[in-house]
Amino acid sequence: MTDIHRGTTAFKKINAALFIGGFCTFAILWGMQSLLPEIAEEFSVSPALSSLVQSSTTLSLAITLLIIGAFAHKFDQKHLMTTSLVVSSILVIFSGFLSSFGLLIAFRILQGITLAGIPAVAMAYLANAIEGKSLGFSMGLYISGSSIGGMTGRIVSGFLTDYFSWNVAVMGVGLISLLATALFWYLLPKVEKKVVPTQKQTGMIRSFLSSFKVPGLPYLFLNGFLLSAGFVSLYNYIGFVLMDPPYYLSQTLVGFIFVVYLVGTFSSTWMGMLSDKYGKGRILKLSISILFIGGALTLHPNLWLIVLGIAIFTFGFFGAHSICSSWVSNYGNENNTQATSIYLFAYYFGGSVVGTLSGTLFYAVGWSGIVAMIAALAVLSFLSAFRVTIIKKHQQPA
């Protein structure tokens, strides 16, 4: 079952299953982000230190992705993804019983390790299964599931924290993910992996380095790092801004700010389709420009304009991430699983490291410092997208 066409039953099942897989992964991964102010108060730690609850998971996920990416071809993709979701969901549920900040970080690290099975092979699975002209749509739909999962995790955790406690909130996210995993397993068909006749099995290091030898591909890896760094920094600390004067928003209301993820659900699919039609480079640069505008708008003191700015920023981010993901997975590298793993490593590494380090900038300068950093990252991302577009244009036959 390869090169599945749009409109078929298999196409619909695959897209529905991967949508659910993205949903669960991001609900677990980002479900505690809106709770960072609560975590900081509960354990008497600084905003930067509280962000370790988030960055420890994304960093362990990033490192594990590199390892799994080198060996994923040896495992059944469906079983690997299902096992990843089941174990991660159970770990999230148990995290709700913890009362130590150190143990909470340890469990979050384990969640990052076990979660890696989904993003490590999901994009490669789609590239193996879906026909090339529909891949942008399918990849966008997978990213859409991610955006809704991230939104739901944050909203559910914020709501449950206000009415119960952060412990109950974490357990609630874990239970939702565990139930959704059963539907993921039921819908997802096994897909025969495409074998490139000329591909040679190489060691982990040689396989890793081979992706950096593909012209233009390192610029997409860089884009993943830059995009995620800005995205995580904005969402890590915007809650602190909105819960402080003059806004004084509750944890529930801060959680509902993440409803703007719905625009990311739309943009990841829509921009993916536009990139199929008008070219990935052109739409990627457009998405980054939109992201830049949205970030700048959050500097306005009016609450509604801040929310609008977050929505515009999110629209641009998910559009750009969807295009980069699709581009990497179908770039032409022999080991597309390894290439996507490197891209996701860069993506999560950027969010982990910069998302935490930017907390010191937030403490020293305030929100304006975060926005200035996001603007600089967006400019570098635009230049990187411009460069990879030029390289791909020169590679096309005359």
Tab-separated table of N, CA and C in Angstrom, residues 27 31-32 34-35 38-39 92-93 95-97 152-176 251:
chain	number	residue	atom	x	y	z
A	27	ALA	N	-0.596	17.315	22.839
A	27	ALA	CA	-1.329	17.504	24.098
A	27	ALA	C	-0.437	17.118	25.269
A	31	GLY	N	1.040	20.272	27.173
A	31	GLY	CA	-0.068	20.424	28.112
A	31	GLY	C	0.275	21.189	29.383
A	32	MET	N	1.554	21.193	29.756
A	32	MET	CA	1.954	21.871	30.986
A	32	MET	C	2.466	23.286	30.748
A	34	SER	N	0.993	26.049	29.747
A	34	SER	CA	0.156	27.101	30.318
A	34	SER	C	0.189	27.100	31.844
A	35	LEU	N	0.740	26.032	32.432
A	35	LEU	CA	0.793	25.914	33.889
A	35	LEU	C	2.088	26.458	34.484
A	38	GLU	N	1.765	28.654	37.462
A	38	GLU	CA	1.305	27.853	38.602
A	38	GLU	C	2.444	27.008	39.173
A	39	ILE	N	3.243	26.414	38.289
A	39	ILE	CA	4.383	25.601	38.712
A	39	ILE	C	5.408	26.465	39.451
A	92	VAL	N	2.267	10.396	31.837
A	92	VAL	CA	1.614	11.668	32.148
A	92	VAL	C	0.647	11.500	33.307
A	93	ILE	N	-0.112	10.426	33.287
A	93	ILE	CA	-1.076	10.183	34.371
A	93	ILE	C	-0.354	10.053	35.709
A	95	SER	N	2.453	11.349	36.475
A	95	SER	CA	3.061	12.633	36.829
A	95	SER	C	2.150	13.454	37.728
A	96	GLY	N	0.850	13.230	37.607
A	96	GLY	CA	-0.100	13.985	38.422
A	96	GLY	C	-0.026	13.668	39.902
A	97	PHE	N	0.654	12.561	40.267
A	97	PHE	CA	0.762	12.174	41.677
A	97	PHE	C	2.038	12.700	42.334
A	152	THR	N	-5.640	21.985	22.972
A	152	THR	CA	-6.502	21.274	23.913
A	152	THR	C	-5.784	20.985	25.219
A	153	GLY	N	-4.520	20.550	25.098
A	153	GLY	CA	-3.756	20.265	26.304
A	153	GLY	C	-3.632	21.478	27.197
A	154	ARG	N	-3.371	22.630	26.594
A	154	ARG	CA	-3.212	23.853	27.373
A	154	ARG	C	-4.533	24.318	27.985
A	155	ILE	N	-5.621	24.233	27.199
A	155	ILE	CA	-6.929	24.687	27.698
A	155	ILE	C	-7.425	23.773	28.811
A	156	VAL	N	-7.346	22.466	28.588
A	156	VAL	CA	-7.814	21.505	29.597
A	156	VAL	C	-7.019	21.650	30.889
A	157	SER	N	-5.701	21.770	30.755
A	157	SER	CA	-4.871	21.887	31.957
A	157	SER	C	-5.146	23.199	32.692
A	158	GLY	N	-5.351	24.293	31.952
A	158	GLY	CA	-5.658	25.570	32.588
A	158	GLY	C	-6.983	25.534	33.316
A	159	PHE	N	-8.003	24.954	32.679
A	159	PHE	CA	-9.338	24.873	33.271
A	159	PHE	C	-9.333	23.997	34.521
A	160	LEU	N	-8.738	22.813	34.424
A	160	LEU	CA	-8.723	21.889	35.554
A	160	LEU	C	-7.876	22.411	36.717
A	161	THR	N	-6.837	23.185	36.389
A	161	THR	CA	-6.011	23.754	37.453
A	161	THR	C	-6.796	24.780	38.260
A	162	ASP	N	-7.570	25.616	37.587
A	162	ASP	CA	-8.367	26.618	38.294
A	162	ASP	C	-9.410	25.972	39.201
A	163	TYR	N	-10.028	24.884	38.741
A	163	TYR	CA	-11.137	24.291	39.489
A	163	TYR	C	-10.700	23.161	40.420
A	164	PHE	N	-9.536	22.569	40.159
A	164	PHE	CA	-9.039	21.501	41.026
A	164	PHE	C	-7.589	21.805	41.431
A	165	SER	N	-6.639	21.275	40.651
A	165	SER	CA	-5.218	21.516	40.904
A	165	SER	C	-4.435	21.158	39.652
A	166	TRP	N	-3.173	21.552	39.622
A	166	TRP	CA	-2.359	21.220	38.456
A	166	TRP	C	-2.176	19.710	38.353
A	167	ASN	N	-2.207	18.998	39.483
A	167	ASN	CA	-2.070	17.534	39.458
A	167	ASN	C	-3.221	16.888	38.703
A	168	VAL	N	-4.436	17.325	39.014
A	168	VAL	CA	-5.621	16.800	38.319
A	168	VAL	C	-5.572	17.169	36.842
A	169	ALA	N	-5.084	18.365	36.548
A	169	ALA	CA	-4.988	18.818	35.158
A	169	ALA	C	-4.078	17.908	34.341
A	170	VAL	N	-2.933	17.554	34.899
A	170	VAL	CA	-1.983	16.696	34.196
A	170	VAL	C	-2.584	15.311	33.963
A	171	MET	N	-3.237	14.767	34.970
A	171	MET	CA	-3.861	13.451	34.823
A	171	MET	C	-4.956	13.474	33.759
A	172	GLY	N	-5.696	14.576	33.697
A	172	GLY	CA	-6.752	14.699	32.693
A	172	GLY	C	-6.200	14.652	31.279
A	173	VAL	N	-5.098	15.342	31.034
A	173	VAL	CA	-4.459	15.315	29.714
A	173	VAL	C	-4.004	13.905	29.373
A	174	GLY	N	-3.455	13.202	30.355
A	174	GLY	CA	-2.993	11.834	30.117
A	174	GLY	C	-4.128	10.888	29.772
A	175	LEU	N	-5.258	11.012	30.455
A	175	LEU	CA	-6.407	10.143	30.182
A	175	LEU	C	-6.981	10.397	28.792
A	176	ILE	N	-7.091	11.665	28.402
A	176	ILE	CA	-7.591	11.999	27.065
A	176	ILE	C	-6.696	11.392	25.996
A	251	GLN	N	-5.962	31.560	35.456
A	251	GLN	CA	-5.318	30.450	34.758
A	251	GLN	C	-6.214	29.907	33.642
